[in-house]
Short mmCIF file of C-alpha atoms and ligand atoms in Angstrom, two decimals:
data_model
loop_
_atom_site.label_atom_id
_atom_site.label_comp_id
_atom_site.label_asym_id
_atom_site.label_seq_id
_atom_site.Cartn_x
_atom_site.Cartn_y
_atom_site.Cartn_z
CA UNK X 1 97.72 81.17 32.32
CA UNK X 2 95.25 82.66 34.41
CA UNK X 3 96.20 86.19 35.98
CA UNK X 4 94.63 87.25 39.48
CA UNK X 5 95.39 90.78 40.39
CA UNK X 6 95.68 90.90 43.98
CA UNK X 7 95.71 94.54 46.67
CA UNK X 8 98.45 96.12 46.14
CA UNK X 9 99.75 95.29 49.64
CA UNK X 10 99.40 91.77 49.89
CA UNK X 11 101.82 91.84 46.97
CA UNK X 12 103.66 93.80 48.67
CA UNK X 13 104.17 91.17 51.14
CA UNK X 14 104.62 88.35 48.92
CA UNK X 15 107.01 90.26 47.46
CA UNK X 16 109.22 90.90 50.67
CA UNK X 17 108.87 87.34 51.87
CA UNK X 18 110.21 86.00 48.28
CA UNK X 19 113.38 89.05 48.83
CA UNK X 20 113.63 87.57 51.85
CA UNK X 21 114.28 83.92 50.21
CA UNK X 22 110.96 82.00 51.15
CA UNK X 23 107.69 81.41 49.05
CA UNK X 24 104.89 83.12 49.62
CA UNK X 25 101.35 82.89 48.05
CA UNK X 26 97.84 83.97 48.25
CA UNK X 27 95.64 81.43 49.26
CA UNK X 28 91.99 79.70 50.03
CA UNK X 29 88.88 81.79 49.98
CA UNK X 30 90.17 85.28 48.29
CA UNK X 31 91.67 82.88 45.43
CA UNK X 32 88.34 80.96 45.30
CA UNK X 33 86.53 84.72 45.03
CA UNK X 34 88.76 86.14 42.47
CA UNK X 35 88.14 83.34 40.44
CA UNK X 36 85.06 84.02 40.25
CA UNK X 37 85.09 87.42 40.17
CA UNK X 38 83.85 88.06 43.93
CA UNK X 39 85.50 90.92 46.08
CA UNK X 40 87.41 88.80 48.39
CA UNK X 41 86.47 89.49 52.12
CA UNK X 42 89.83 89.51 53.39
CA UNK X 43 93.06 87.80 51.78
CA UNK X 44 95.25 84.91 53.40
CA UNK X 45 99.15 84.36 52.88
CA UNK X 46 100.47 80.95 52.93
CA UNK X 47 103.92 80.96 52.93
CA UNK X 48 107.17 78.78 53.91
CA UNK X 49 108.49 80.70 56.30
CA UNK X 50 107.99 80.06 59.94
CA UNK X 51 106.00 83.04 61.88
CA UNK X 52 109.47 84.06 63.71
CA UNK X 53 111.12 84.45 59.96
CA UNK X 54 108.14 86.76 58.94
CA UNK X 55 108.14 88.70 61.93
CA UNK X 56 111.97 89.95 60.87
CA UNK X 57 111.08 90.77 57.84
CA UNK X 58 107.95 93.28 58.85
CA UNK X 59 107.96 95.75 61.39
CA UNK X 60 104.64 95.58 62.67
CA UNK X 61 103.12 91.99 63.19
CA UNK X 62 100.93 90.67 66.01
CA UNK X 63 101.04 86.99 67.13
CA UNK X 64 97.15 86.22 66.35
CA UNK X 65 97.38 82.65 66.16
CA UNK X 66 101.04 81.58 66.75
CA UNK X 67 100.46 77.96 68.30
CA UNK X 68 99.22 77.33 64.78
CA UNK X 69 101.59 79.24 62.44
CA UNK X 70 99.50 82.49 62.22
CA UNK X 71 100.87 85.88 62.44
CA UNK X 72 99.00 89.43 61.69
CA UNK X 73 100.82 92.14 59.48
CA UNK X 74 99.99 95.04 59.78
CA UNK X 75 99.99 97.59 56.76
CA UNK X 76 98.50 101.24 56.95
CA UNK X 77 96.16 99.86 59.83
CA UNK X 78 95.05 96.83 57.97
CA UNK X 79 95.89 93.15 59.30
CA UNK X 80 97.46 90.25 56.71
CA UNK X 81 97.13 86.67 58.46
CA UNK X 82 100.63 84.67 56.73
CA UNK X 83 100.27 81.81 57.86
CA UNK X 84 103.54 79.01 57.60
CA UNK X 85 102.53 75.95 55.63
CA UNK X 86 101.44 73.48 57.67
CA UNK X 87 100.20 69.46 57.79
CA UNK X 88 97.76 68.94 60.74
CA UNK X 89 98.70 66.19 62.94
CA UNK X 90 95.99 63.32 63.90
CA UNK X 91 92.79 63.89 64.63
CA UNK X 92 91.50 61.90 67.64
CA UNK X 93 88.50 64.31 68.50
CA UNK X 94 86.74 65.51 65.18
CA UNK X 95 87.64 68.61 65.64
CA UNK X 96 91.57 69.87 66.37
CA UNK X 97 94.56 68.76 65.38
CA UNK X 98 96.24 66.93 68.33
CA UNK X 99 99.49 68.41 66.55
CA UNK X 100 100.42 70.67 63.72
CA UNK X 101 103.92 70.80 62.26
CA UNK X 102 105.39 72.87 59.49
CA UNK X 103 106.18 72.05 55.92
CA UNK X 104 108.45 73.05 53.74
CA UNK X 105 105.72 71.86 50.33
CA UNK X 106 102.60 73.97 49.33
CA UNK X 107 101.06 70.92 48.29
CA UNK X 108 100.57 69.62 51.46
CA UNK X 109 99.32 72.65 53.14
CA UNK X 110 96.60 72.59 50.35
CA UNK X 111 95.98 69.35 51.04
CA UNK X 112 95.18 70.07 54.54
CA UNK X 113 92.07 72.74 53.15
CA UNK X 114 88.21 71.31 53.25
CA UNK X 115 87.33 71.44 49.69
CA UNK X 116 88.97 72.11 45.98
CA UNK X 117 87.51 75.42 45.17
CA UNK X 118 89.35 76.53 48.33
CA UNK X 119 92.62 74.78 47.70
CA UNK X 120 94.27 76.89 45.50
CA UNK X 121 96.88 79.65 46.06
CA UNK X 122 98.37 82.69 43.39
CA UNK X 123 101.24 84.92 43.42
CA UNK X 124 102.30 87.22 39.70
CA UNK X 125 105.68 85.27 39.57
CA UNK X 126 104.66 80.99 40.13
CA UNK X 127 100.69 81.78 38.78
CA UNK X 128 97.94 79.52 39.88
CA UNK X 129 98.45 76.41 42.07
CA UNK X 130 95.50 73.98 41.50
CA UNK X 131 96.84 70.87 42.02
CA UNK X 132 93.12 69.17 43.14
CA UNK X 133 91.33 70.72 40.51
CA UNK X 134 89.13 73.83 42.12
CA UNK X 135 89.26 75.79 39.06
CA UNK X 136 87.81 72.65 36.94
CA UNK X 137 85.08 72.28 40.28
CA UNK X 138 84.27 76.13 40.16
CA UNK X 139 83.35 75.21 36.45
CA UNK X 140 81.27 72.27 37.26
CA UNK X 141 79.69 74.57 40.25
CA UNK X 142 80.60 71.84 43.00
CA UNK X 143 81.55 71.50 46.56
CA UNK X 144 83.86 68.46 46.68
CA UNK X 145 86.18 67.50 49.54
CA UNK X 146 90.13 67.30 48.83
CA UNK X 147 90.95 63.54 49.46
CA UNK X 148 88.58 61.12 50.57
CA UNK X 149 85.52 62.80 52.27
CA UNK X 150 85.02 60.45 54.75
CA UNK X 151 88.09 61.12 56.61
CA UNK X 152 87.68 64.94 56.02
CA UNK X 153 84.67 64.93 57.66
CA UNK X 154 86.28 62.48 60.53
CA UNK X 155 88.86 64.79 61.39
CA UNK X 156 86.27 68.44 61.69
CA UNK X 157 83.35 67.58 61.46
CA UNK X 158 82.41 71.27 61.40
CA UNK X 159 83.23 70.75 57.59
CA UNK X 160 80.23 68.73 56.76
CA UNK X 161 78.35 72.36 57.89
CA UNK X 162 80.70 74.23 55.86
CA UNK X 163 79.52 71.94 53.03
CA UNK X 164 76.49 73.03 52.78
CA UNK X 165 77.22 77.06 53.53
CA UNK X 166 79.28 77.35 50.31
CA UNK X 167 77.03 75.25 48.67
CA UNK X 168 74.68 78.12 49.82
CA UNK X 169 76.57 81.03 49.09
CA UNK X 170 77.57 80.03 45.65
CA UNK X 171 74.48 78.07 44.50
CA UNK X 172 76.48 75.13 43.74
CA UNK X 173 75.78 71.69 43.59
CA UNK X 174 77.71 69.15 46.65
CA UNK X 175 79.38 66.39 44.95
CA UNK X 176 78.17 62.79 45.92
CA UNK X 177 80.63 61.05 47.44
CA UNK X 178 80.97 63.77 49.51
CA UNK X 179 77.16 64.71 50.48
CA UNK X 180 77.54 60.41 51.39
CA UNK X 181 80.08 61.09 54.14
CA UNK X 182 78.36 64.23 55.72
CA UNK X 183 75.14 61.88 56.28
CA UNK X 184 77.24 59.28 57.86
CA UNK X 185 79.42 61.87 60.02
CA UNK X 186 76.98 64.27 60.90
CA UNK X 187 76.58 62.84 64.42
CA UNK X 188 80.17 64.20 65.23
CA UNK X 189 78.46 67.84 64.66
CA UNK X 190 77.73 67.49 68.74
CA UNK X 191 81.68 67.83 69.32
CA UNK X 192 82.10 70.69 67.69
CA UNK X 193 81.63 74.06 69.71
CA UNK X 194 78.39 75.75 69.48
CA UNK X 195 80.85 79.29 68.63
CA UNK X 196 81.75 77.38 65.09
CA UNK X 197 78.56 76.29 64.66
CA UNK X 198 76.90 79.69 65.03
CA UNK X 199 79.44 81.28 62.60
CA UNK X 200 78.35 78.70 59.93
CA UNK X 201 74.55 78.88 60.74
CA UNK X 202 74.43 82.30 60.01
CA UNK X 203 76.18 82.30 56.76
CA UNK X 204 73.78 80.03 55.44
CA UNK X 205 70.63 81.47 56.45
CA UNK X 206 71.77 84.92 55.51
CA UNK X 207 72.78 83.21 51.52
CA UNK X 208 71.24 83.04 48.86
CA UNK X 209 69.94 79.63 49.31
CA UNK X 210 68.15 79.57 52.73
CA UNK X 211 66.21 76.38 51.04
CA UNK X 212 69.57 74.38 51.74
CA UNK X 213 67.80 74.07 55.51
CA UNK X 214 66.23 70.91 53.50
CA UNK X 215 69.68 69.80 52.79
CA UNK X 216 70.82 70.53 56.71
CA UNK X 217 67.85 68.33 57.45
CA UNK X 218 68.01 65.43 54.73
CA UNK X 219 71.95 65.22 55.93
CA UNK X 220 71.33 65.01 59.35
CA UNK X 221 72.80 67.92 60.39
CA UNK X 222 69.97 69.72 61.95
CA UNK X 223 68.73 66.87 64.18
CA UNK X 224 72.08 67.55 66.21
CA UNK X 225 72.20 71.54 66.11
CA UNK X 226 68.34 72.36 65.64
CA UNK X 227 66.62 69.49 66.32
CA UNK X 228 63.47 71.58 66.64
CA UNK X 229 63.89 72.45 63.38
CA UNK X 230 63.57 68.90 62.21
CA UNK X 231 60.32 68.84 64.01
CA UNK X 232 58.67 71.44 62.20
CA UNK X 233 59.77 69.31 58.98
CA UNK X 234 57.89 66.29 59.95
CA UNK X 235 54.68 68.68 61.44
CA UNK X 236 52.50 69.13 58.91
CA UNK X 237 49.51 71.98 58.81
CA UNK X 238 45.93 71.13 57.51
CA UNK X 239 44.36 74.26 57.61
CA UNK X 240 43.23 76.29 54.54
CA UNK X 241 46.13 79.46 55.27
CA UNK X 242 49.03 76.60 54.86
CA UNK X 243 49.80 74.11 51.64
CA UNK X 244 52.66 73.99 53.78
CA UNK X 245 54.45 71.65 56.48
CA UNK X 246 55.55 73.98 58.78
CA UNK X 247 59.27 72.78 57.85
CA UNK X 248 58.27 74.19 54.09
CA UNK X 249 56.61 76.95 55.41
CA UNK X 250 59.59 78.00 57.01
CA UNK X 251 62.00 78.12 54.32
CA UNK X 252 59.54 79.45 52.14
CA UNK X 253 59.16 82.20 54.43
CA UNK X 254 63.13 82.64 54.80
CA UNK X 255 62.81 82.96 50.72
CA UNK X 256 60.74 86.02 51.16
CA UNK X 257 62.59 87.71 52.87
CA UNK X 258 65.84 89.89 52.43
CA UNK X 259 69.18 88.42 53.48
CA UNK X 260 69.49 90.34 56.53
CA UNK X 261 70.93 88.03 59.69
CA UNK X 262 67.81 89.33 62.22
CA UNK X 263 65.20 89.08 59.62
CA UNK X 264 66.49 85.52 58.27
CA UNK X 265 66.60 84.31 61.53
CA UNK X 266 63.49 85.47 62.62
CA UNK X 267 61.75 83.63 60.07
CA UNK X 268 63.64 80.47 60.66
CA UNK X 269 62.38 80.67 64.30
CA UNK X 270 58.78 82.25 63.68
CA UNK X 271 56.95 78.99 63.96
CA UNK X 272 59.10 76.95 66.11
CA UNK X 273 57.00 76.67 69.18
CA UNK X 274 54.22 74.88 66.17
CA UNK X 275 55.22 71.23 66.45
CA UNK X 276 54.71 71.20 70.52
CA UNK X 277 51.26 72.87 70.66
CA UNK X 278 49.81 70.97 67.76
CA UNK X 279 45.75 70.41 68.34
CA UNK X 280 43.69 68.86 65.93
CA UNK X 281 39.78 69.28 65.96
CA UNK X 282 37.17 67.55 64.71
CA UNK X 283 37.18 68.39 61.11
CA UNK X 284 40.33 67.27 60.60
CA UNK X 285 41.80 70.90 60.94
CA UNK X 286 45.27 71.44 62.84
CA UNK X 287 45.51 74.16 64.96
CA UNK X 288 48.76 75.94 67.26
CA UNK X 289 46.97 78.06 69.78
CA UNK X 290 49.61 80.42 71.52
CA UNK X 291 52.56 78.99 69.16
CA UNK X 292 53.81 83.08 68.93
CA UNK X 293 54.50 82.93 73.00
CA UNK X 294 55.79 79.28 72.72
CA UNK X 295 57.97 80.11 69.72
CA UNK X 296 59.43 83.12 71.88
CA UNK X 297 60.53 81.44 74.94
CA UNK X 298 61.70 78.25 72.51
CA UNK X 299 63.91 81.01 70.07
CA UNK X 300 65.71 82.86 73.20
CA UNK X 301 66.58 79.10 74.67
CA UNK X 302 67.84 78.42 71.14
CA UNK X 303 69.67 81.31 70.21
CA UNK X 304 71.60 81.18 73.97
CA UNK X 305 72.29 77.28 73.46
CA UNK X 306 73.86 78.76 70.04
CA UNK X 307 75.82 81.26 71.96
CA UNK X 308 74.42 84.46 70.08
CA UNK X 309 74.84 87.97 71.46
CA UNK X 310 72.33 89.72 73.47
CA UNK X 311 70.98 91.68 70.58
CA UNK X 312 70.51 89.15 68.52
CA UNK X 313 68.73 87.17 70.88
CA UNK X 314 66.58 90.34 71.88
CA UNK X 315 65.62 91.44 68.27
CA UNK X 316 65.24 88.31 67.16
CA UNK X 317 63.00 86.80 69.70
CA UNK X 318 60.93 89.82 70.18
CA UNK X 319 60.29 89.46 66.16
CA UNK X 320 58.94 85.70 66.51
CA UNK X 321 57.03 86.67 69.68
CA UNK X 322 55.20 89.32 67.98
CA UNK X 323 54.99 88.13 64.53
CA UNK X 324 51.29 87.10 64.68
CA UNK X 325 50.47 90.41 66.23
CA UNK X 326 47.12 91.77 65.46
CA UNK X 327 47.62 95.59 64.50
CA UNK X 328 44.36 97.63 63.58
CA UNK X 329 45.10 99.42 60.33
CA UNK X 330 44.44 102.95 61.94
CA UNK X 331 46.89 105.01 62.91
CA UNK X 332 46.17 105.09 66.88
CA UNK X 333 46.62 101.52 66.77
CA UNK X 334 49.80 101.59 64.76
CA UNK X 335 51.61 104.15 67.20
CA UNK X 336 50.42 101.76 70.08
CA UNK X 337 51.88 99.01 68.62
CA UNK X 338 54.80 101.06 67.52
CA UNK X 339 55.39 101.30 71.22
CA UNK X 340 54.60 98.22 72.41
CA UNK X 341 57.28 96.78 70.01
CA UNK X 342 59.84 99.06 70.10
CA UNK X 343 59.98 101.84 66.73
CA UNK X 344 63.48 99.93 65.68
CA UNK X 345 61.83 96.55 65.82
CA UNK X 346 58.53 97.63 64.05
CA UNK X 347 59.31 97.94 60.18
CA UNK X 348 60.99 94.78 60.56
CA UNK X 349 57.97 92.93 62.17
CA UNK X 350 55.65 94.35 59.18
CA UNK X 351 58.56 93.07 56.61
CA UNK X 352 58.36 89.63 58.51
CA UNK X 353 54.60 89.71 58.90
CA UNK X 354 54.38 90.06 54.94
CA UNK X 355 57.28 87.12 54.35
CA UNK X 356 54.77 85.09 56.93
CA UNK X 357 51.92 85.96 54.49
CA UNK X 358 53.65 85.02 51.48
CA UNK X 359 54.54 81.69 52.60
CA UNK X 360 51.29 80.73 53.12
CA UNK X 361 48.34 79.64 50.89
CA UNK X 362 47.08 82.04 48.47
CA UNK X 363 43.55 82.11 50.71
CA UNK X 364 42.36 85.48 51.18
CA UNK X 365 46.47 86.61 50.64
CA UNK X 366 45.30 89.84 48.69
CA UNK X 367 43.48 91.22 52.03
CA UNK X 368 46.41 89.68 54.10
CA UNK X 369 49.00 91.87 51.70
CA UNK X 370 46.35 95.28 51.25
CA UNK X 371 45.66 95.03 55.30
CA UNK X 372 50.16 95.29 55.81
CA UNK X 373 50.31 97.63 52.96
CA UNK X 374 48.01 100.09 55.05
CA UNK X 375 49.69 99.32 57.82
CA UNK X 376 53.15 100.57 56.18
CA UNK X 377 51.52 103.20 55.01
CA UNK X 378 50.35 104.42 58.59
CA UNK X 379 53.82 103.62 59.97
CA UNK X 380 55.21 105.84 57.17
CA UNK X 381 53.24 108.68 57.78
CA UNK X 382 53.65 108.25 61.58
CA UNK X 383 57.50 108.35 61.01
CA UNK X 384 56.92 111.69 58.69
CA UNK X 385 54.83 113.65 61.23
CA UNK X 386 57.27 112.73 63.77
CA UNK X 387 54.68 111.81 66.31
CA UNK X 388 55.62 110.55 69.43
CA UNK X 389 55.68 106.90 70.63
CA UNK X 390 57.90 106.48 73.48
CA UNK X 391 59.19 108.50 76.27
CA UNK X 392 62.24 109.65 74.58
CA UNK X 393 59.90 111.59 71.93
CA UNK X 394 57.56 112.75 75.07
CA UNK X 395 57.81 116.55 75.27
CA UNK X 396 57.84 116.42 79.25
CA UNK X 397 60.56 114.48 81.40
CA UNK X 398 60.63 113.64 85.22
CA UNK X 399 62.66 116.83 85.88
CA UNK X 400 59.42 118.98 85.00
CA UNK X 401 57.25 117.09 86.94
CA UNK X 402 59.50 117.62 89.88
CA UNK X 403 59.33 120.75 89.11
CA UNK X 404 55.57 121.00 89.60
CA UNK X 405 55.19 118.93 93.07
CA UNK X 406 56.28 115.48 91.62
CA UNK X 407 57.83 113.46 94.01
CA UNK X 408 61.26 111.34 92.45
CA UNK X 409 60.25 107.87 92.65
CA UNK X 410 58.19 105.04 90.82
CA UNK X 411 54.57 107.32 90.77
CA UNK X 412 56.36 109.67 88.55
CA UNK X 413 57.51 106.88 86.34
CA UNK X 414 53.64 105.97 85.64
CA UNK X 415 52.46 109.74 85.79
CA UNK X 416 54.77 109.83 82.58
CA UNK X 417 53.35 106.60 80.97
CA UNK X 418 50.02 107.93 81.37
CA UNK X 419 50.91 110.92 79.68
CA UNK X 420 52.48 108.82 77.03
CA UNK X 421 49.43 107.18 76.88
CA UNK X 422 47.48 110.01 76.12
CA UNK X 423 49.86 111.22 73.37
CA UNK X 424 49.70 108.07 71.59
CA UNK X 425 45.97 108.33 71.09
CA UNK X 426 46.29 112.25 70.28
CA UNK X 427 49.67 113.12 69.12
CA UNK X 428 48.50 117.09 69.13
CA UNK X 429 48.55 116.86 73.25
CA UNK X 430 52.56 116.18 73.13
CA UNK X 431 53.70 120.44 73.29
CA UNK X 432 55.23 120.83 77.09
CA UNK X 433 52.41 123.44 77.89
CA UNK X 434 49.58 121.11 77.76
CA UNK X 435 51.42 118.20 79.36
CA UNK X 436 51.95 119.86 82.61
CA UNK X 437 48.63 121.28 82.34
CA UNK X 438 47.32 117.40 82.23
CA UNK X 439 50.39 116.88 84.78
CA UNK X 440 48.83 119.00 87.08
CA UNK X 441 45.17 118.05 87.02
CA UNK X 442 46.65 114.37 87.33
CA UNK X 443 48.32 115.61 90.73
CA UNK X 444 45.11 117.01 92.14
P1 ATP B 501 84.85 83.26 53.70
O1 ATP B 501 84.76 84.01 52.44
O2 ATP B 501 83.52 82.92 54.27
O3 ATP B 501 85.79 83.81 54.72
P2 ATP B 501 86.91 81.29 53.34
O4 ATP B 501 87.08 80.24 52.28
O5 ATP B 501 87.90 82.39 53.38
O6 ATP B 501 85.43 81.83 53.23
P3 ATP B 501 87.62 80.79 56.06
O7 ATP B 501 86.81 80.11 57.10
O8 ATP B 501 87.95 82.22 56.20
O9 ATP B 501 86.86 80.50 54.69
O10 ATP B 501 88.96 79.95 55.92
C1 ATP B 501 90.02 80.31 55.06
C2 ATP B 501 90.59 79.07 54.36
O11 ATP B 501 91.11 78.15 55.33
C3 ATP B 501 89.57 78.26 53.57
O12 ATP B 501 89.44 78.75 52.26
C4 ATP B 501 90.17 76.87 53.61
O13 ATP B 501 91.21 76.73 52.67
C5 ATP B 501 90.80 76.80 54.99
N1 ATP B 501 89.87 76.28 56.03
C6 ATP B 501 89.08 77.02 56.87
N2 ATP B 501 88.40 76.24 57.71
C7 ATP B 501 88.77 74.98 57.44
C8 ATP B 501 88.43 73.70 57.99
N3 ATP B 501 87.55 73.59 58.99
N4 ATP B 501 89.03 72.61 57.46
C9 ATP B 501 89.92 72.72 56.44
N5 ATP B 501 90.28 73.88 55.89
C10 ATP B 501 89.72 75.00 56.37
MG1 MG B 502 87.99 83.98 54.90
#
């Protein structure tokens, strides 16, 4: 028999819940993560007691998701979702339960879970419950619905999606009848909130497997959440930099990079303004003049329709906008651009610059790579001398020019960009003595 060991707490739970005369069990993704030897992000009780039963038996709960059977336990300042074992009721919308109703059986709670791997629930005393074969799936590396996938996917269609993100996470293969029914019911992805669909975007991208954007395409899926991503699949790029599509380029380019959420998504978006401001000239040769600005305005519209936070959309879209930057490889030019872009934004607009590079042809790529290397280099050394490039670092603020005959208002504002300005090109100037002296000759 397979042995889990689980926190010490959540058996502690399990363990009062069984005193207490009800079953209790770990269940879904932390099972699915032991298993395979994963640290669990957080761990789920299932359990046949209803949420007023568990909140007698534990002193501090919180009712997180009562009108579905959910309540938060709270132990040493860390939250345990038990949730009561329930079947979902019909679903007439493809995406809630119009009803859900308790059960006494953990069978047919498990039945109610998306796929096998994620259908199984432990505790020390009963062992592993598997009755839909997970473990045997987890072998076989594959994503397979539990039941019939077509009415799976009928009832939330936001698991056709999570099909494809654990297919991502895990590297595993999705089992064909089931990969049949996400291309029929991907359509129903437009009734399913854009809050879901964000959550299970971003787990993707940020995987392992970024390529699985070909399988979001060949499904269907994109054309109903990212339908601009499905034309840059079908736009292709003669030009001797690509050997790409830009579709290809882009997930080659996600590839490149590390699996951070901004950086990920910046590549995803970097060249989706392309497909609109296609021009071809006479040698056959495409060409995407201003696709940068295009892909900017396109990425913020995107990432809003997607419901993303303001940072996000900020660092993101400032990445694509300035990804085809031209920075001189001197240092002048480096602290200008440094400024221009923000200092937090610029090593991650070199790192996406060289994932850019890498995803394109291998035409003049060592000059591409030696000219970003120098450019890292600069930054680097920038960052070490701790020269100033932004007003924060400036060695004179508004109060000293007040100070000197100033008057508060928007002229003092560009008195101190000027200043800026002249630090950036000679970092030696930024000392507070020779700043007012410029300060003052700028006021006569
Ligand atoms: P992660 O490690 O990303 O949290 P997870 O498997 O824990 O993965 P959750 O979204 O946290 O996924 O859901 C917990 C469990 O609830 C799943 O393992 C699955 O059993 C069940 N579940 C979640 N969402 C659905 C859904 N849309 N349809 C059916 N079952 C679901
Ligand atoms: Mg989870």
């Amino acid at each position: 028999m397979i042995k889990i060991s689980l926190p010490s707490d959540v058996n502690f739970i399990i363990d009062m819940i069984t005193k207490a005369g009800y079953e209790a069990f770990a269940v879904g993704g932390c099972i699915r993560d032991a298993i395979l030897g994963r640290i669990p992000e957080d761990y789920d009780i299932t359990t046949s007691a209803t949420p007023e039963e568990i909140k007698t038996i534990f002193k501090k709960t919180i009712d997180t998701g009562i009108e579905h059977g959910t309540v938060t336990v709270m132990l040493k300042g860390v939250g345990y979702e038990v949730t009561t074992y329930r079947i979902d009721g019909k679903y007439e919308d493809a995406r809630h339960p119009s009803s859900v109703s308790y059960t006494k059986s953990l069978r047919e709670d498990l039945l109610r879970r998306d796929f096998t791997i994620n259908a199984m629930a432990y505790n020390a005393k009963d062992g592993l419950v598997d009755p839909f074969g997970g473990q045997d799936d987890i072998k076989r590396k594959l994503i397979r619905c539990v039941g019939v996938p077509y009415e799976r996917f009928s009832e939330d269609a936001l698991r056709i999606m999570r099909a494809v993100r654990f297919s991502s996470q895990l590297g595993y293969e999705i089992d064909e009848d089931t990969k049949t029914a996400m291309k029929e019911l991907s359509g129903n992805l437009s009734k399913i909130s854009e809050e879901r669909i964000q959550v299970e975007l971003v787990k993707l991208v940020c995987s392992d497997h970024p390529e699985n954007m070909r399988v979001m395409y060949e499904t269907g899926i994109t054309k109903v959440i990212l339908p601009e991503f499905d034309a840059m699949m079908e736009t292709p790029q003669n030009h001797p930099h690509h050997i790409y599509s830009v579709g290809e380029h882009t997930i080659k380019s996600m590839e490149e990079i590390e699996k951070d959420k901004m950086l990920r998504l910046a590549m995803l978006f970097h060249d989706i303004g392309k497909p609109k401001v296609r021009t071809k000239d006479e040698k056959g040769f495409d060409h995407f003049h201003s696709h940068p600005e295009v892909s900017f305005e396109m990425t913020k519209d995107i990432l809003r329709r997607l419901k993303f936070d303001n940072d996000t959309i900020n660092c993101v879209s400032k990445l694509v906008g300035f990804h085809d930057k031209l920075i001189e490889p001197n240092e002048k030019a480096v602290r200008r651009a440094m400024n221009e872009v923000g200092e937090i934004i610029f090593p991650l607009l070199l790192m996406v610059k060289k994932a850019d590079v890498m995803a394109q042809s291998d035409y003049k790529r060592h000059e591409k790579l030696q000219r970003l290397a120098t450019l890292w280099s600069l930054y680097t050394k920038i960052c070490e001398n701790n020269q100033c490039t932004n007003l924060k670092e400036l060695k004179i603020k508004g109060q000293d020019l007040i100070k000197i005959g100033y008057k508060a208002g928007p002229g003092l504002g560009e008195e101190l960009k000027r200043l800026l300005d002249k630090v950036i090109d000679d970092p030696s100037l930024n000392n507070q003595d020779t700043l007012i002296k410029l300060a003052m000759e700028d006021l006569r």
